[in-house]
């Protein structure tokens, strides 16, 4: 794990009010196993600060303006929502596919916790499916295998933040979140190829 992560985040906080963008680092974890989805697979990402309080900062992650779909395919209307703090990290994505009158929605979530930057990270995973057609609809979910990342294997990914920078100069000790964005990303959507494959497989099983 990079020991400089929290130092870099602190420095970013100090300069954000005077900058048009700043860079943070987020925990580079993925959904593993049969429903593998690499959250860091896209390379042209940018974020807006959605809210901040004493425990964590919430970001809406989207593609950079003009980024081709080959490097970033997040739906601009529904960005990812990532929550990250000194002891917590979570992110979720949702994928959809439709063929021959049958549609499938797949949602994957990962949530991690840790007590110190030098310790291992424990992550839990959840995957849900909803299959619908003109005559029926069914849904099921599964807790994908949880896992622990050893401290020397934990990595962080840089992310440019361009919106809501004023939140970094707000009172981060506030109990209630300081909300700085009006976007609604309650159901983050991304086009992640592994989840799309899972949705396609679910449909194929019913056709």
PDB file of C-alpha atoms in Angstrom:
ATOM      1  CA  UNK A   1       0.000   0.000   0.000  1.00  0.00           C
ATOM      2  CA  UNK A   2       1.291   3.450  -0.730  1.00  0.00           C
ATOM      3  CA  UNK A   3       2.066   5.117   2.569  1.00  0.00           C
ATOM      4  CA  UNK A   4       1.852   8.528   0.920  1.00  0.00           C
ATOM      5  CA  UNK A   5      -1.822   8.127   0.005  1.00  0.00           C
ATOM      6  CA  UNK A   6      -3.307  10.047   2.914  1.00  0.00           C
ATOM      7  CA  UNK A   7      -0.558  12.663   2.740  1.00  0.00           C
ATOM      8  CA  UNK A   8      -1.321  13.210  -0.931  1.00  0.00           C
ATOM      9  CA  UNK A   9      -5.025  13.482  -0.171  1.00  0.00           C
ATOM     10  CA  UNK A  10      -4.316  16.056   2.516  1.00  0.00           C
ATOM     11  CA  UNK A  11      -2.173  18.121   0.183  1.00  0.00           C
ATOM     12  CA  UNK A  12      -4.894  17.913  -2.447  1.00  0.00           C
ATOM     13  CA  UNK A  13      -7.335  19.265   0.102  1.00  0.00           C
ATOM     14  CA  UNK A  14      -5.107  22.233   0.822  1.00  0.00           C
ATOM     15  CA  UNK A  15      -4.692  23.288  -2.795  1.00  0.00           C
ATOM     16  CA  UNK A  16      -8.079  22.341  -4.207  1.00  0.00           C
ATOM     17  CA  UNK A  17      -9.726  25.675  -3.481  1.00  0.00           C
ATOM     18  CA  UNK A  18      -7.296  27.441  -5.831  1.00  0.00           C
ATOM     19  CA  UNK A  19      -7.122  24.798  -8.553  1.00  0.00           C
ATOM     20  CA  UNK A  20      -9.440  23.841 -11.395  1.00  0.00           C
ATOM     21  CA  UNK A  21      -8.719  20.165 -10.714  1.00  0.00           C
ATOM     22  CA  UNK A  22      -6.829  17.995  -8.289  1.00  0.00           C
ATOM     23  CA  UNK A  23      -5.830  14.340  -8.090  1.00  0.00           C
ATOM     24  CA  UNK A  24      -6.805  11.851  -5.407  1.00  0.00           C
ATOM     25  CA  UNK A  25      -6.044   8.151  -5.082  1.00  0.00           C
ATOM     26  CA  UNK A  26      -8.715   5.511  -4.609  1.00  0.00           C
ATOM     27  CA  UNK A  27      -8.490   1.897  -3.533  1.00  0.00           C
ATOM     28  CA  UNK A  28      -7.880  -0.285  -6.589  1.00  0.00           C
ATOM     29  CA  UNK A  29     -10.064  -3.281  -5.752  1.00  0.00           C
ATOM     30  CA  UNK A  30     -12.331  -5.332  -8.004  1.00  0.00           C
ATOM     31  CA  UNK A  31     -15.197  -7.767  -7.945  1.00  0.00           C
ATOM     32  CA  UNK A  32     -13.502 -11.165  -8.132  1.00  0.00           C
ATOM     33  CA  UNK A  33     -14.500 -14.675  -9.110  1.00  0.00           C
ATOM     34  CA  UNK A  34     -17.185 -15.539 -11.648  1.00  0.00           C
ATOM     35  CA  UNK A  35     -18.529 -11.986 -11.708  1.00  0.00           C
ATOM     36  CA  UNK A  36     -15.141 -10.304 -12.125  1.00  0.00           C
ATOM     37  CA  UNK A  37     -15.327  -6.598 -12.849  1.00  0.00           C
ATOM     38  CA  UNK A  38     -12.290  -4.360 -12.789  1.00  0.00           C
ATOM     39  CA  UNK A  39     -13.330  -0.939 -11.560  1.00  0.00           C
ATOM     40  CA  UNK A  40     -10.052   0.539 -12.787  1.00  0.00           C
ATOM     41  CA  UNK A  41     -10.422  -0.802 -16.329  1.00  0.00           C
ATOM     42  CA  UNK A  42     -11.282   2.607 -17.781  1.00  0.00           C
ATOM     43  CA  UNK A  43      -8.449   5.069 -18.259  1.00  0.00           C
ATOM     44  CA  UNK A  44     -10.122   8.419 -18.956  1.00  0.00           C
ATOM     45  CA  UNK A  45     -11.983   8.997 -15.712  1.00  0.00           C
ATOM     46  CA  UNK A  46     -12.848  12.189 -13.876  1.00  0.00           C
ATOM     47  CA  UNK A  47     -14.840  12.780 -10.716  1.00  0.00           C
ATOM     48  CA  UNK A  48     -16.993  15.353  -8.977  1.00  0.00           C
ATOM     49  CA  UNK A  49     -17.224  15.602  -5.205  1.00  0.00           C
ATOM     50  CA  UNK A  50     -20.816  14.763  -4.273  1.00  0.00           C
ATOM     51  CA  UNK A  51     -20.589  15.098  -0.486  1.00  0.00           C
ATOM     52  CA  UNK A  52     -18.029  15.156   2.306  1.00  0.00           C
ATOM     53  CA  UNK A  53     -18.102  14.654   6.066  1.00  0.00           C
ATOM     54  CA  UNK A  54     -15.723  13.606   8.829  1.00  0.00           C
ATOM     55  CA  UNK A  55     -15.829   9.909   7.897  1.00  0.00           C
ATOM     56  CA  UNK A  56     -15.651   9.830   4.099  1.00  0.00           C
ATOM     57  CA  UNK A  57     -15.905  11.666   0.798  1.00  0.00           C
ATOM     58  CA  UNK A  58     -18.464  10.668  -1.829  1.00  0.00           C
ATOM     59  CA  UNK A  59     -17.510  11.042  -5.487  1.00  0.00           C
ATOM     60  CA  UNK A  60     -19.467  10.742  -8.715  1.00  0.00           C
ATOM     61  CA  UNK A  61     -17.149   9.169 -11.296  1.00  0.00           C
ATOM     62  CA  UNK A  62     -17.666   9.716 -15.016  1.00  0.00           C
ATOM     63  CA  UNK A  63     -15.749   9.724 -18.264  1.00  0.00           C
ATOM     64  CA  UNK A  64     -13.636  12.722 -19.140  1.00  0.00           C
ATOM     65  CA  UNK A  65     -15.199  14.984 -21.728  1.00  0.00           C
ATOM     66  CA  UNK A  66     -14.563  13.623 -25.207  1.00  0.00           C
ATOM     67  CA  UNK A  67     -13.205  10.270 -24.033  1.00  0.00           C
ATOM     68  CA  UNK A  68     -13.850   7.525 -26.623  1.00  0.00           C
ATOM     69  CA  UNK A  69     -15.991   4.584 -25.552  1.00  0.00           C
ATOM     70  CA  UNK A  70     -13.001   2.281 -26.052  1.00  0.00           C
ATOM     71  CA  UNK A  71     -11.331   3.725 -22.952  1.00  0.00           C
ATOM     72  CA  UNK A  72     -14.353   4.770 -20.893  1.00  0.00           C
ATOM     73  CA  UNK A  73     -17.979   3.683 -21.217  1.00  0.00           C
ATOM     74  CA  UNK A  74     -19.712   5.044 -18.136  1.00  0.00           C
ATOM     75  CA  UNK A  75     -23.209   6.328 -18.831  1.00  0.00           C
ATOM     76  CA  UNK A  76     -22.989  10.112 -18.500  1.00  0.00           C
ATOM     77  CA  UNK A  77     -26.472  10.304 -16.958  1.00  0.00           C
ATOM     78  CA  UNK A  78     -25.696   7.901 -14.129  1.00  0.00           C
ATOM     79  CA  UNK A  79     -22.085   8.046 -12.945  1.00  0.00           C
ATOM     80  CA  UNK A  80     -20.500   5.603 -10.545  1.00  0.00           C
ATOM     81  CA  UNK A  81     -20.796   6.643  -6.932  1.00  0.00           C
ATOM     82  CA  UNK A  82     -17.691   5.949  -4.867  1.00  0.00           C
ATOM     83  CA  UNK A  83     -17.374   6.474  -1.126  1.00  0.00           C
ATOM     84  CA  UNK A  84     -13.911   6.581   0.392  1.00  0.00           C
ATOM     85  CA  UNK A  85     -12.573   7.463   3.818  1.00  0.00           C
ATOM     86  CA  UNK A  86      -9.690   6.618   6.153  1.00  0.00           C
ATOM     87  CA  UNK A  87     -11.324   3.297   7.084  1.00  0.00           C
ATOM     88  CA  UNK A  88     -13.806   2.562   4.316  1.00  0.00           C
ATOM     89  CA  UNK A  89     -14.232   2.235   0.575  1.00  0.00           C
ATOM     90  CA  UNK A  90     -17.196   1.211  -1.571  1.00  0.00           C
ATOM     91  CA  UNK A  91     -18.279   1.390  -5.192  1.00  0.00           C
ATOM     92  CA  UNK A  92     -20.947  -0.236  -7.341  1.00  0.00           C
ATOM     93  CA  UNK A  93     -21.717  -0.634 -11.022  1.00  0.00           C
ATOM     94  CA  UNK A  94     -24.794  -1.719 -12.910  1.00  0.00           C
ATOM     95  CA  UNK A  95     -24.919  -3.256 -16.368  1.00  0.00           C
ATOM     96  CA  UNK A  96     -27.805  -3.999 -18.722  1.00  0.00           C
ATOM     97  CA  UNK A  97     -28.303  -6.072 -21.854  1.00  0.00           C
ATOM     98  CA  UNK A  98     -31.354  -6.888 -23.969  1.00  0.00           C
ATOM     99  CA  UNK A  99     -31.823  -9.464 -26.710  1.00  0.00           C
ATOM    100  CA  UNK A 100     -34.749 -11.321 -28.287  1.00  0.00           C
ATOM    101  CA  UNK A 101     -37.252  -9.547 -26.043  1.00  0.00           C
ATOM    102  CA  UNK A 102     -35.479 -10.479 -22.818  1.00  0.00           C
ATOM    103  CA  UNK A 103     -33.508  -7.983 -20.752  1.00  0.00           C
ATOM    104  CA  UNK A 104     -31.083  -8.507 -17.897  1.00  0.00           C
ATOM    105  CA  UNK A 105     -29.756  -6.085 -15.308  1.00  0.00           C
ATOM    106  CA  UNK A 106     -26.687  -6.995 -13.296  1.00  0.00           C
ATOM    107  CA  UNK A 107     -25.511  -4.984 -10.309  1.00  0.00           C
ATOM    108  CA  UNK A 108     -22.190  -5.568  -8.590  1.00  0.00           C
ATOM    109  CA  UNK A 109     -21.052  -3.932  -5.384  1.00  0.00           C
ATOM    110  CA  UNK A 110     -17.849  -4.127  -3.414  1.00  0.00           C
ATOM    111  CA  UNK A 111     -17.299  -2.671   0.057  1.00  0.00           C
ATOM    112  CA  UNK A 112     -13.993  -2.686   1.898  1.00  0.00           C
ATOM    113  CA  UNK A 113     -12.831  -1.754   5.367  1.00  0.00           C
ATOM    114  CA  UNK A 114      -9.471  -1.274   7.014  1.00  0.00           C
ATOM    115  CA  UNK A 115      -8.173   0.303  10.197  1.00  0.00           C
ATOM    116  CA  UNK A 116      -4.846   1.699   9.043  1.00  0.00           C
ATOM    117  CA  UNK A 117      -3.082   2.295   5.764  1.00  0.00           C
ATOM    118  CA  UNK A 118      -0.388  -0.217   6.698  1.00  0.00           C
ATOM    119  CA  UNK A 119      -2.833  -3.071   7.357  1.00  0.00           C
ATOM    120  CA  UNK A 120      -4.655  -5.475   5.087  1.00  0.00           C
ATOM    121  CA  UNK A 121      -8.002  -4.636   3.515  1.00  0.00           C
ATOM    122  CA  UNK A 122     -11.113  -6.807   3.920  1.00  0.00           C
ATOM    123  CA  UNK A 123     -13.684  -6.651   1.138  1.00  0.00           C
ATOM    124  CA  UNK A 124     -17.188  -8.056   0.731  1.00  0.00           C
ATOM    125  CA  UNK A 125     -18.983  -8.480  -2.583  1.00  0.00           C
ATOM    126  CA  UNK A 126     -22.579  -8.645  -3.715  1.00  0.00           C
ATOM    127  CA  UNK A 127     -23.996  -9.385  -7.156  1.00  0.00           C
ATOM    128  CA  UNK A 128     -27.679  -9.273  -8.141  1.00  0.00           C
ATOM    129  CA  UNK A 129     -29.530 -10.177 -11.345  1.00  0.00           C
ATOM    130  CA  UNK A 130     -32.942  -9.127 -12.636  1.00  0.00           C
ATOM    131  CA  UNK A 131     -34.287 -10.881 -15.738  1.00  0.00           C
ATOM    132  CA  UNK A 132     -37.460  -9.590 -17.360  1.00  0.00           C
ATOM    133  CA  UNK A 133     -39.549 -10.264 -20.455  1.00  0.00           C
ATOM    134  CA  UNK A 134     -43.057  -9.457 -21.597  1.00  0.00           C
ATOM    135  CA  UNK A 135     -44.585 -12.353 -19.666  1.00  0.00           C
ATOM    136  CA  UNK A 136     -42.435 -12.676 -16.565  1.00  0.00           C
ATOM    137  CA  UNK A 137     -39.751 -11.188 -14.380  1.00  0.00           C
ATOM    138  CA  UNK A 138     -37.381 -12.864 -11.949  1.00  0.00           C
ATOM    139  CA  UNK A 139     -34.571 -11.699  -9.727  1.00  0.00           C
ATOM    140  CA  UNK A 140     -31.870 -13.293  -7.629  1.00  0.00           C
ATOM    141  CA  UNK A 141     -28.706 -12.279  -5.866  1.00  0.00           C
ATOM    142  CA  UNK A 142     -25.537 -13.786  -4.505  1.00  0.00           C
ATOM    143  CA  UNK A 143     -22.829 -12.796  -2.118  1.00  0.00           C
ATOM    144  CA  UNK A 144     -19.702 -13.286  -4.171  1.00  0.00           C
ATOM    145  CA  UNK A 145     -16.673 -14.601  -2.270  1.00  0.00           C
ATOM    146  CA  UNK A 146     -15.235 -12.092   0.171  1.00  0.00           C
ATOM    147  CA  UNK A 147     -11.515 -11.656   0.279  1.00  0.00           C
ATOM    148  CA  UNK A 148      -8.639  -9.981   2.102  1.00  0.00           C
ATOM    149  CA  UNK A 149      -5.861  -8.065   0.394  1.00  0.00           C
ATOM    150  CA  UNK A 150      -2.498  -8.229   2.142  1.00  0.00           C
ATOM    151  CA  UNK A 151      -1.001  -4.851   2.974  1.00  0.00           C
ATOM    152  CA  UNK A 152       1.863  -5.250   0.511  1.00  0.00           C
ATOM    153  CA  UNK A 153      -0.579  -6.104  -2.297  1.00  0.00           C
ATOM    154  CA  UNK A 154      -2.967  -3.192  -1.890  1.00  0.00           C
ATOM    155  CA  UNK A 155      -2.760  -0.656  -4.688  1.00  0.00           C
ATOM    156  CA  UNK A 156      -4.253   2.746  -5.337  1.00  0.00           C
ATOM    157  CA  UNK A 157      -5.378   4.342  -8.583  1.00  0.00           C
ATOM    158  CA  UNK A 158      -5.103   8.052  -9.341  1.00  0.00           C
ATOM    159  CA  UNK A 159      -8.315   9.892 -10.167  1.00  0.00           C
ATOM    160  CA  UNK A 160      -8.683  13.475 -11.371  1.00  0.00           C
ATOM    161  CA  UNK A 161     -11.334  15.499  -9.543  1.00  0.00           C
ATOM    162  CA  UNK A 162     -12.716  18.462 -11.481  1.00  0.00           C
ATOM    163  CA  UNK A 163     -16.054  19.264  -9.849  1.00  0.00           C
ATOM    164  CA  UNK A 164     -17.140  20.198  -6.339  1.00  0.00           C
ATOM    165  CA  UNK A 165     -13.627  21.177  -5.300  1.00  0.00           C
ATOM    166  CA  UNK A 166     -14.999  23.749  -2.873  1.00  0.00           C
ATOM    167  CA  UNK A 167     -16.032  20.859  -0.629  1.00  0.00           C
ATOM    168  CA  UNK A 168     -12.399  20.236   0.236  1.00  0.00           C
ATOM    169  CA  UNK A 169     -12.267  23.600   1.976  1.00  0.00           C
ATOM    170  CA  UNK A 170     -15.574  23.051   3.797  1.00  0.00           C
ATOM    171  CA  UNK A 171     -15.818  21.853   7.373  1.00  0.00           C
ATOM    172  CA  UNK A 172     -14.810  18.207   7.000  1.00  0.00           C
ATOM    173  CA  UNK A 173     -15.539  17.612  10.709  1.00  0.00           C
ATOM    174  CA  UNK A 174     -19.251  18.126  10.172  1.00  0.00           C
ATOM    175  CA  UNK A 175     -21.452  15.249  11.314  1.00  0.00           C
ATOM    176  CA  UNK A 176     -23.870  15.717   8.412  1.00  0.00           C
ATOM    177  CA  UNK A 177     -22.466  15.479   4.874  1.00  0.00           C
ATOM    178  CA  UNK A 178     -21.799  18.704   3.016  1.00  0.00           C
ATOM    179  CA  UNK A 179     -23.505  18.067  -0.332  1.00  0.00           C
ATOM    180  CA  UNK A 180     -21.992  19.923  -3.266  1.00  0.00           C
ATOM    181  CA  UNK A 181     -23.411  18.112  -6.305  1.00  0.00           C
ATOM    182  CA  UNK A 182     -26.975  17.901  -7.584  1.00  0.00           C
ATOM    183  CA  UNK A 183     -26.477  14.734  -9.606  1.00  0.00           C
ATOM    184  CA  UNK A 184     -28.335  11.573  -8.622  1.00  0.00           C
ATOM    185  CA  UNK A 185     -26.273   8.425  -8.934  1.00  0.00           C
ATOM    186  CA  UNK A 186     -28.249   6.135  -6.658  1.00  0.00           C
ATOM    187  CA  UNK A 187     -27.946   3.462  -9.336  1.00  0.00           C
ATOM    188  CA  UNK A 188     -24.499   3.850 -10.908  1.00  0.00           C
ATOM    189  CA  UNK A 189     -24.291   2.450 -14.432  1.00  0.00           C
ATOM    190  CA  UNK A 190     -21.198   1.427 -16.348  1.00  0.00           C
ATOM    191  CA  UNK A 191     -20.564  -0.788 -19.330  1.00  0.00           C
ATOM    192  CA  UNK A 192     -18.139  -3.262 -17.807  1.00  0.00           C
ATOM    193  CA  UNK A 193     -17.461  -6.137 -20.185  1.00  0.00           C
ATOM    194  CA  UNK A 194     -17.320  -8.921 -17.541  1.00  0.00           C
ATOM    195  CA  UNK A 195     -20.708  -7.975 -16.123  1.00  0.00           C
ATOM    196  CA  UNK A 196     -22.152  -7.687 -19.612  1.00  0.00           C
ATOM    197  CA  UNK A 197     -20.993 -11.241 -20.216  1.00  0.00           C
ATOM    198  CA  UNK A 198     -22.690 -12.333 -17.002  1.00  0.00           C
ATOM    199  CA  UNK A 199     -25.931 -10.682 -18.112  1.00  0.00           C
ATOM    200  CA  UNK A 200     -25.712 -12.326 -21.524  1.00  0.00           C
ATOM    201  CA  UNK A 201     -25.147 -15.714 -19.913  1.00  0.00           C
ATOM    202  CA  UNK A 202     -28.196 -15.208 -17.711  1.00  0.00           C
ATOM    203  CA  UNK A 203     -30.355 -14.437 -20.734  1.00  0.00           C
ATOM    204  CA  UNK A 204     -28.951 -17.354 -22.728  1.00  0.00           C
ATOM    205  CA  UNK A 205     -29.942 -19.743 -19.963  1.00  0.00           C
ATOM    206  CA  UNK A 206     -33.569 -18.710 -20.400  1.00  0.00           C
ATOM    207  CA  UNK A 207     -33.794 -18.717 -24.201  1.00  0.00           C
TER     208      UNK A 207
END
